[in-house]
mmCIF file of C-alpha atoms and ligand atoms in Angstrom:
data_model
loop_
_atom_site.group_PDB
_atom_site.id
_atom_site.type_symbol
_atom_site.label_atom_id
_atom_site.label_comp_id
_atom_site.label_asym_id
_atom_site.label_seq_id
_atom_site.Cartn_x
_atom_site.Cartn_y
_atom_site.Cartn_z
ATOM 1 C CA MET A 361 0.000 0.000 0.000
ATOM 2 C CA ILE A 362 1.377 3.379 -0.933
ATOM 3 C CA VAL A 363 0.760 6.035 1.721
ATOM 4 C CA ARG A 364 0.613 9.494 0.210
ATOM 5 C CA MET A 365 2.060 12.042 2.551
ATOM 6 C CA ILE A 366 -0.209 15.041 2.946
ATOM 7 C CA LEU A 367 1.513 18.301 3.757
ATOM 8 C CA LYS A 368 -0.578 20.784 5.679
ATOM 9 C CA LEU A 369 0.070 23.966 7.611
ATOM 10 C CA ASN A 370 -0.594 23.500 11.302
ATOM 11 C CA PRO A 371 -3.490 25.840 12.183
ATOM 12 C CA GLU A 372 -1.929 26.286 15.645
ATOM 13 C CA HIS A 373 0.641 28.582 13.977
ATOM 14 C CA PRO A 374 -1.266 31.482 12.382
ATOM 15 C CA LEU A 375 0.195 32.944 9.189
ATOM 16 C CA VAL A 376 0.917 36.698 9.054
ATOM 17 C CA TRP A 377 2.842 38.902 6.657
ATOM 18 C CA ARG A 378 5.891 40.590 8.173
ATOM 19 C CA SER A 379 6.432 42.639 4.992
ATOM 20 C CA PRO A 380 5.042 42.504 1.442
ATOM 21 C CA ASP A 381 7.298 39.523 0.652
ATOM 22 C CA THR A 382 7.939 37.821 4.018
ATOM 23 C CA ILE A 383 5.604 35.580 5.966
ATOM 24 C CA GLN A 384 5.767 34.410 9.551
ATOM 25 C CA LEU A 385 4.026 31.397 11.070
ATOM 26 C CA GLY A 386 3.187 31.609 14.752
ATOM 27 C CA ILE A 387 2.702 34.890 16.592
ATOM 28 C CA ASP A 388 3.803 34.599 20.221
ATOM 29 C CA ARG A 389 6.436 32.039 19.296
ATOM 30 C CA PRO A 390 7.221 32.183 15.568
ATOM 31 C CA VAL A 391 8.117 28.718 14.276
ATOM 32 C CA ALA A 392 8.991 29.667 10.694
ATOM 33 C CA VAL A 393 9.763 32.735 8.627
ATOM 34 C CA VAL A 394 9.845 32.569 4.837
ATOM 35 C CA ASP A 395 11.248 35.495 2.926
ATOM 36 C CA ARG A 396 11.239 36.330 -0.789
ATOM 37 C CA VAL A 397 7.702 35.026 -1.173
ATOM 38 C CA THR A 398 6.996 34.787 -4.910
ATOM 39 C CA PRO A 399 3.618 34.236 -6.597
ATOM 40 C CA ALA A 400 4.579 30.538 -6.884
ATOM 41 C CA ILE A 401 5.148 30.345 -3.144
ATOM 42 C CA GLU A 402 1.818 32.062 -2.552
ATOM 43 C CA VAL A 403 0.113 29.383 -4.660
ATOM 44 C CA MET A 404 1.805 26.660 -2.605
ATOM 45 C CA LEU A 405 0.909 28.349 0.699
ATOM 46 C CA PHE A 406 -2.724 28.478 -0.373
ATOM 47 C CA ALA A 407 -2.657 24.760 -1.160
ATOM 48 C CA LEU A 408 -0.883 23.955 2.123
ATOM 49 C CA GLN A 409 -3.625 25.624 4.136
ATOM 50 C CA ALA A 410 -6.070 22.960 2.962
ATOM 51 C CA GLY A 411 -3.489 20.149 2.748
ATOM 52 C CA VAL A 412 -1.817 18.784 -0.393
ATOM 53 C CA PRO A 413 0.206 15.658 -1.288
ATOM 54 C CA ARG A 414 3.930 16.325 -1.612
ATOM 55 C CA SER A 415 3.898 15.432 -5.333
ATOM 56 C CA GLY A 416 0.912 17.722 -5.882
ATOM 57 C CA LEU A 417 2.731 20.585 -4.172
ATOM 58 C CA TYR A 418 5.755 20.201 -6.461
ATOM 59 C CA MET A 419 3.434 20.090 -9.469
ATOM 60 C CA LEU A 420 1.607 23.259 -8.396
ATOM 61 C CA GLY A 421 4.831 25.066 -7.566
ATOM 62 C CA GLU A 422 6.522 24.164 -10.834
ATOM 63 C CA GLU A 423 3.434 25.132 -12.857
ATOM 64 C CA ALA A 424 3.526 28.522 -11.118
ATOM 65 C CA GLY A 425 7.178 29.030 -12.091
ATOM 66 C CA ALA A 426 9.260 27.755 -9.140
ATOM 67 C CA ASP A 427 12.036 25.259 -9.806
ATOM 68 C CA HIS A 428 12.430 21.989 -7.890
ATOM 69 C CA SER A 429 15.239 23.181 -5.589
ATOM 70 C CA THR A 430 13.332 26.362 -4.675
ATOM 71 C CA ILE A 431 10.329 24.284 -3.635
ATOM 72 C CA THR A 432 12.555 21.953 -1.600
ATOM 73 C CA ALA A 433 14.166 24.918 0.172
ATOM 74 C CA PHE A 434 10.740 26.455 0.812
ATOM 75 C CA LEU A 435 9.473 23.206 2.364
ATOM 76 C CA LYS A 436 12.554 22.961 4.554
ATOM 77 C CA GLN A 437 11.957 26.475 5.912
ATOM 78 C CA LEU A 438 8.310 25.730 6.479
ATOM 79 C CA ARG A 439 8.713 22.309 8.070
ATOM 80 C CA PRO A 440 8.280 23.407 11.754
ATOM 81 C CA ALA A 441 4.936 24.947 10.799
ATOM 82 C CA LEU A 442 3.549 21.806 9.164
ATOM 83 C CA VAL A 443 1.274 19.255 10.805
ATOM 84 C CA ALA A 444 3.328 16.175 11.740
ATOM 85 C CA PRO A 445 2.784 13.243 9.370
ATOM 86 C CA ALA A 446 -0.032 10.924 10.479
ATOM 87 C CA HIS A 447 2.287 8.047 11.451
ATOM 88 C CA GLU A 448 4.353 10.344 13.722
ATOM 89 C CA ARG A 449 1.199 11.633 15.417
ATOM 90 C CA HIS A 450 0.054 8.049 15.906
ATOM 91 C CA HIS A 451 3.341 7.115 17.625
ATOM 92 C CA ALA A 452 3.159 10.183 19.881
ATOM 93 C CA ILE A 453 -0.397 9.339 20.951
ATOM 94 C CA GLU A 454 0.524 5.688 21.585
ATOM 95 C CA ALA A 455 3.570 6.724 23.640
ATOM 96 C CA ALA A 456 1.457 9.108 25.710
ATOM 97 C CA ARG A 457 -1.129 6.382 26.318
ATOM 98 C CA ALA A 458 1.500 3.884 27.407
ATOM 99 C CA ILE A 459 2.617 6.132 30.240
ATOM 100 C CA VAL A 460 -0.600 7.454 31.709
ATOM 101 C CA LYS A 461 0.440 8.753 35.095
ATOM 102 C CA SER A 462 -1.735 9.335 38.089
ATOM 103 C CA VAL A 463 -1.784 11.349 41.272
ATOM 104 C CA HIS A 464 -3.081 10.571 44.725
ATOM 105 C CA ILE A 465 -4.479 13.362 46.878
ATOM 106 C CA ASP A 466 -3.768 12.671 50.536
ATOM 107 C CA GLY A 467 -5.897 14.942 52.706
ATOM 108 C CA ALA A 468 -9.245 16.669 52.657
ATOM 109 C CA GLY A 469 -10.733 20.146 52.560
ATOM 110 C CA GLN A 470 -11.764 22.696 49.959
ATOM 111 C CA SER A 471 -8.309 22.918 48.368
ATOM 112 C CA ALA A 472 -8.003 19.129 48.048
ATOM 113 C CA ASN A 473 -11.417 19.051 46.373
ATOM 114 C CA ARG A 474 -10.533 21.969 44.151
ATOM 115 C CA LEU A 475 -7.290 20.251 43.070
ATOM 116 C CA ARG A 476 -9.247 17.105 42.215
ATOM 117 C CA GLY A 477 -11.376 19.217 39.854
ATOM 118 C CA ALA A 478 -8.363 21.006 38.360
ATOM 119 C CA LEU A 479 -6.514 17.728 37.677
ATOM 120 C CA GLY A 480 -9.679 16.391 36.043
ATOM 121 C CA GLU A 481 -9.711 19.393 33.711
ATOM 122 C CA LEU A 482 -6.052 18.750 32.871
ATOM 123 C CA GLY A 483 -6.897 15.115 32.069
ATOM 124 C CA ILE A 484 -4.758 13.790 34.936
ATOM 125 C CA PRO A 485 -6.207 10.681 36.621
ATOM 126 C CA VAL A 486 -6.553 10.800 40.410
ATOM 127 C CA CYS A 487 -5.937 7.490 42.246
ATOM 128 C CA PRO A 488 -8.576 6.459 44.772
ATOM 129 C CA ASP A 489 -7.363 5.648 48.321
ATOM 130 C CA GLY A 490 -7.244 1.904 47.611
ATOM 131 C CA GLU A 491 -4.783 2.403 44.723
ATOM 132 C CA ALA A 492 -2.704 5.163 46.275
ATOM 133 C CA ASP A 493 0.465 3.037 46.255
ATOM 134 C CA GLU A 494 0.275 2.940 42.446
ATOM 135 C CA ALA A 495 0.406 6.732 42.182
ATOM 136 C CA ASP A 496 3.282 8.488 40.415
ATOM 137 C CA LEU A 497 2.955 11.480 42.703
ATOM 138 C CA VAL A 498 1.157 12.236 45.968
ATOM 139 C CA VAL A 499 -0.072 15.680 46.968
ATOM 140 C CA LEU A 500 -0.423 16.001 50.752
ATOM 141 C CA PHE A 501 -2.746 18.599 52.222
ATOM 142 C CA GLY A 502 -2.470 19.556 55.870
ATOM 143 C CA TYR A 503 -2.583 22.326 58.459
ATOM 144 C CA TYR A 504 0.463 23.741 60.264
ATOM 145 C CA VAL A 505 2.450 20.474 60.496
ATOM 146 C CA PHE A 506 2.118 16.942 59.208
ATOM 147 C CA ASP A 507 1.900 13.935 61.428
ATOM 148 C CA PRO A 508 5.248 12.348 60.410
ATOM 149 C CA GLU A 509 3.506 9.069 59.573
ATOM 150 C CA ARG A 510 1.744 10.789 56.696
ATOM 151 C CA HIS A 511 4.881 11.575 54.728
ATOM 152 C CA ARG A 512 6.957 8.645 56.039
ATOM 153 C CA ARG A 513 4.518 6.405 54.173
ATOM 154 C CA TRP A 514 5.375 7.956 50.781
ATOM 155 C CA LEU A 515 9.092 8.215 51.535
ATOM 156 C CA ARG A 516 9.206 4.490 52.351
ATOM 157 C CA ARG A 517 7.343 3.620 49.198
ATOM 158 C CA ASP A 518 9.670 5.774 47.123
ATOM 159 C CA ILE A 519 6.801 7.835 45.771
ATOM 160 C CA PRO A 520 7.491 11.528 45.037
ATOM 161 C CA HIS A 521 5.311 13.767 47.183
ATOM 162 C CA LEU A 522 4.392 17.417 47.252
ATOM 163 C CA PRO A 523 3.242 18.873 50.592
ATOM 164 C CA VAL A 524 0.777 21.737 50.867
ATOM 165 C CA LEU A 525 0.441 23.137 54.377
ATOM 166 C CA PHE A 526 -2.007 25.868 55.311
ATOM 167 C CA GLY A 527 -1.261 28.017 58.361
ATOM 168 C CA ASP A 528 -2.671 31.195 59.834
ATOM 169 C CA ASN A 529 -0.839 33.397 57.358
ATOM 170 C CA GLY A 530 -1.043 31.617 54.040
ATOM 171 C CA ALA A 531 0.325 28.349 52.773
ATOM 172 C CA ARG A 532 3.595 26.599 52.073
ATOM 173 C CA ILE A 533 3.914 24.530 48.907
ATOM 174 C CA GLY A 534 6.833 22.116 48.703
ATOM 175 C CA PRO A 535 9.510 21.060 48.657
ATOM 176 C CA MET A 536 8.627 18.422 46.084
ATOM 177 C CA VAL A 537 10.290 15.373 47.622
ATOM 178 C CA GLU A 538 11.904 12.896 45.265
ATOM 179 C CA PRO A 539 12.871 10.159 47.732
ATOM 180 C CA GLY A 540 16.591 9.577 47.905
ATOM 181 C CA ASP A 541 17.335 12.523 45.672
ATOM 182 C CA SER A 542 16.188 15.679 47.450
ATOM 183 C CA PRO A 543 15.527 16.969 50.982
ATOM 184 C CA CYS A 544 12.604 15.208 52.627
ATOM 185 C CA LEU A 545 10.003 16.629 54.994
ATOM 186 C CA PHE A 546 11.972 15.350 58.005
ATOM 187 C CA CYS A 547 14.905 17.428 56.740
ATOM 188 C CA VAL A 548 12.591 20.454 56.600
ATOM 189 C CA GLU A 549 11.382 19.874 60.185
ATOM 190 C CA LEU A 550 14.942 19.463 61.505
ATOM 191 C CA GLU A 551 15.927 22.646 59.711
ATOM 192 C CA ARG A 552 13.047 24.500 61.355
ATOM 193 C CA ALA A 553 14.070 23.214 64.787
ATOM 194 C CA ASP A 554 17.592 24.516 64.105
ATOM 195 C CA THR A 555 16.261 28.028 63.566
ATOM 196 C CA ASP A 556 13.686 27.837 66.395
ATOM 197 C CA PRO A 557 14.604 25.415 69.216
ATOM 198 C CA ALA A 558 11.019 25.622 70.548
ATOM 199 C CA TRP A 559 9.619 24.397 67.226
ATOM 200 C CA PRO A 560 9.307 20.671 68.199
ATOM 201 C CA ALA A 561 7.254 21.632 71.278
ATOM 202 C CA ILE A 562 5.085 23.985 69.225
ATOM 203 C CA ALA A 563 4.693 21.457 66.413
ATOM 204 C CA ALA A 564 3.428 18.834 68.877
ATOM 205 C CA GLN A 565 0.636 21.199 69.923
ATOM 206 C CA LEU A 566 -0.319 21.972 66.321
ATOM 207 C CA LEU A 567 -0.798 18.401 65.183
ATOM 208 C CA THR A 568 -4.469 18.426 66.048
ATOM 209 C CA ARG A 569 -5.128 22.120 65.572
ATOM 210 C CA HIS A 570 -6.572 23.701 62.437
ATOM 211 C CA PRO A 571 -6.129 27.347 61.505
ATOM 212 C CA PRO A 572 -9.180 29.266 60.261
ATOM 213 C CA ALA A 573 -10.229 27.817 56.898
ATOM 214 C CA GLU A 574 -8.178 29.145 53.985
ATOM 215 C CA SER A 575 -9.910 31.877 51.996
ATOM 216 C CA VAL A 576 -11.277 30.974 48.592
ATOM 217 C CA ARG A 577 -8.768 33.341 46.996
ATOM 218 C CA LEU A 578 -5.795 31.689 48.721
ATOM 219 C CA SER A 579 -7.160 28.262 47.883
ATOM 220 C CA LEU A 580 -7.526 29.181 44.173
ATOM 221 C CA ASP A 581 -4.013 30.639 44.105
ATOM 222 C CA VAL A 582 -2.459 27.598 45.791
ATOM 223 C CA VAL A 583 -4.395 25.047 43.744
ATOM 224 C CA ALA A 584 -3.452 26.704 40.431
ATOM 225 C CA ARG A 585 0.227 26.525 41.390
ATOM 226 C CA VAL A 586 -0.028 22.949 42.638
ATOM 227 C CA ALA A 587 -1.887 21.789 39.515
ATOM 228 C CA ALA A 588 0.861 23.293 37.316
ATOM 229 C CA LEU A 589 3.576 21.621 39.430
ATOM 230 C CA VAL A 590 1.790 18.277 39.167
ATOM 231 C CA ASP A 591 1.407 18.654 35.409
ATOM 232 C CA ASP A 592 5.113 19.519 35.054
ATOM 233 C CA HIS A 593 6.173 16.596 37.224
ATOM 234 C CA LEU A 594 4.096 14.063 35.294
ATOM 235 C CA ALA A 595 5.380 15.413 31.989
ATOM 236 C CA GLY A 596 8.957 14.926 33.211
ATOM 237 C CA ARG A 597 9.776 18.625 33.236
ATOM 238 C CA THR A 598 12.294 20.090 35.677
ATOM 239 C CA ASN A 599 11.251 19.866 39.329
ATOM 240 C CA ARG A 600 11.102 23.571 40.207
ATOM 241 C CA LEU A 601 10.501 22.748 43.879
ATOM 242 C CA ARG A 602 13.306 20.257 44.340
ATOM 243 C CA ALA A 603 14.885 21.614 47.534
ATOM 244 C CA HIS A 604 12.626 24.682 47.343
ATOM 245 C CA SER A 605 9.281 25.666 48.732
ATOM 246 C CA LEU A 606 6.939 28.547 48.049
ATOM 247 C CA GLY A 607 5.286 30.578 50.769
ATOM 248 C CA VAL A 608 2.037 32.087 49.485
ATOM 249 C CA ASP A 609 0.464 34.705 51.726
ATOM 250 C CA PRO A 610 -3.279 35.543 51.739
ATOM 251 C CA ASN A 611 -2.614 38.534 49.436
ATOM 252 C CA GLY A 612 -0.871 36.380 46.867
ATOM 253 C CA HIS A 613 2.645 37.526 47.722
ATOM 254 C CA VAL A 614 5.048 34.669 47.097
ATOM 255 C CA THR A 615 8.395 33.969 48.726
ATOM 256 C CA ARG A 616 10.751 31.208 47.691
ATOM 257 C CA HIS A 617 12.676 29.250 50.312
ATOM 258 C CA VAL A 618 15.655 26.978 49.844
ATOM 259 C CA HIS A 619 15.932 23.708 51.800
ATOM 260 C CA ARG A 620 18.869 21.444 52.354
ATOM 261 C CA VAL A 621 19.408 17.819 53.197
ATOM 262 C CA HIS A 622 19.791 17.779 56.972
ATOM 263 C CA GLU A 623 22.851 15.990 58.284
ATOM 264 C CA ARG A 624 20.818 14.395 61.102
ATOM 265 C CA CYS A 625 18.100 13.114 58.799
ATOM 266 C CA GLY A 626 18.137 9.454 57.923
ATOM 267 C CA CYS A 627 16.398 9.889 54.591
ATOM 268 C CA GLY A 628 19.385 8.521 52.753
ATOM 269 C CA VAL A 629 20.290 11.534 50.690
ATOM 270 C CA LEU A 630 23.950 12.335 50.945
ATOM 271 C CA PRO A 631 24.324 15.738 52.580
ATOM 272 C CA GLY A 632 25.645 18.067 49.939
ATOM 273 C CA LEU A 633 23.864 16.394 47.070
ATOM 274 C CA ALA A 634 20.858 18.656 47.261
ATOM 275 C CA THR A 635 22.372 21.218 49.542
ATOM 276 C CA LEU A 636 22.228 24.836 48.622
ATOM 277 C CA THR A 637 23.751 27.659 50.575
ATOM 278 C CA PRO A 638 21.578 28.349 53.631
ATOM 279 C CA ASP A 639 22.270 32.051 53.082
ATOM 280 C CA SER A 640 20.202 31.968 49.945
ATOM 281 C CA SER A 641 17.052 30.950 51.823
ATOM 282 C CA ARG A 642 14.130 33.296 52.272
ATOM 283 C CA ARG A 643 14.729 35.275 49.153
ATOM 284 C CA SER A 644 11.806 36.819 47.395
ATOM 285 C CA ALA A 645 10.474 35.150 44.258
HETATM 286 ZN ZN1 ZN B 629 15.584 13.938 55.026
#
């Protein structure tokens, strides 16, 4: 069976004229620029908007006065703006299907519910409680401090986890823990006790205490950030909160904090591996 390759401009990259003889495809992020546009090229562009077999494009171009090498050069310039051939799209879809990743939401409350909805809109499956151990990422919601058993569970199972803690002046998102490769939440607690020796006593009192419910505005702000972090993580993009956390205050002001692997923590990360200079902590985002 002979498969005829159809060449077609990708409608995601709008075509505009930069000058009377130069076109650009894509506005915010131009993917191709073609200069010295001749009437023959205009004929080919018109055909490419609807889609045309490669042989048909050469025929049209040559009839309109372009020679073979000019058409080849034109196609090369235009390639990033063309729809990928059907077989390539098929492979991409199959590859995406083969690695459907899911998230477990550990915790309750309006922000947990809101995140569930946001992940649904992003097409990210959420694991029910019974299948939580199969998750590729866990988002933990809590107030003030976590009962250590909550995050120990995910650390032991080697499942990356992202904590979201609401307090009485906003929320802290992160660090995104990649077990064995970045500071864990025990490291973060030890670090806090280093800066405030009374912290362990205070933390013990906060385990069962809830701050006033987070405002809808703070919840929306936090959930939007968490949903984007989850999406990035599942897509394999850089972990922006590896050894970092974000403090989001009720007015939407964001501060970025650096965390380090604590030398007294037994999480198995070699101190120094994910250590950043403590001096650089608490800088504004
Ligand atoms: Zn640790």
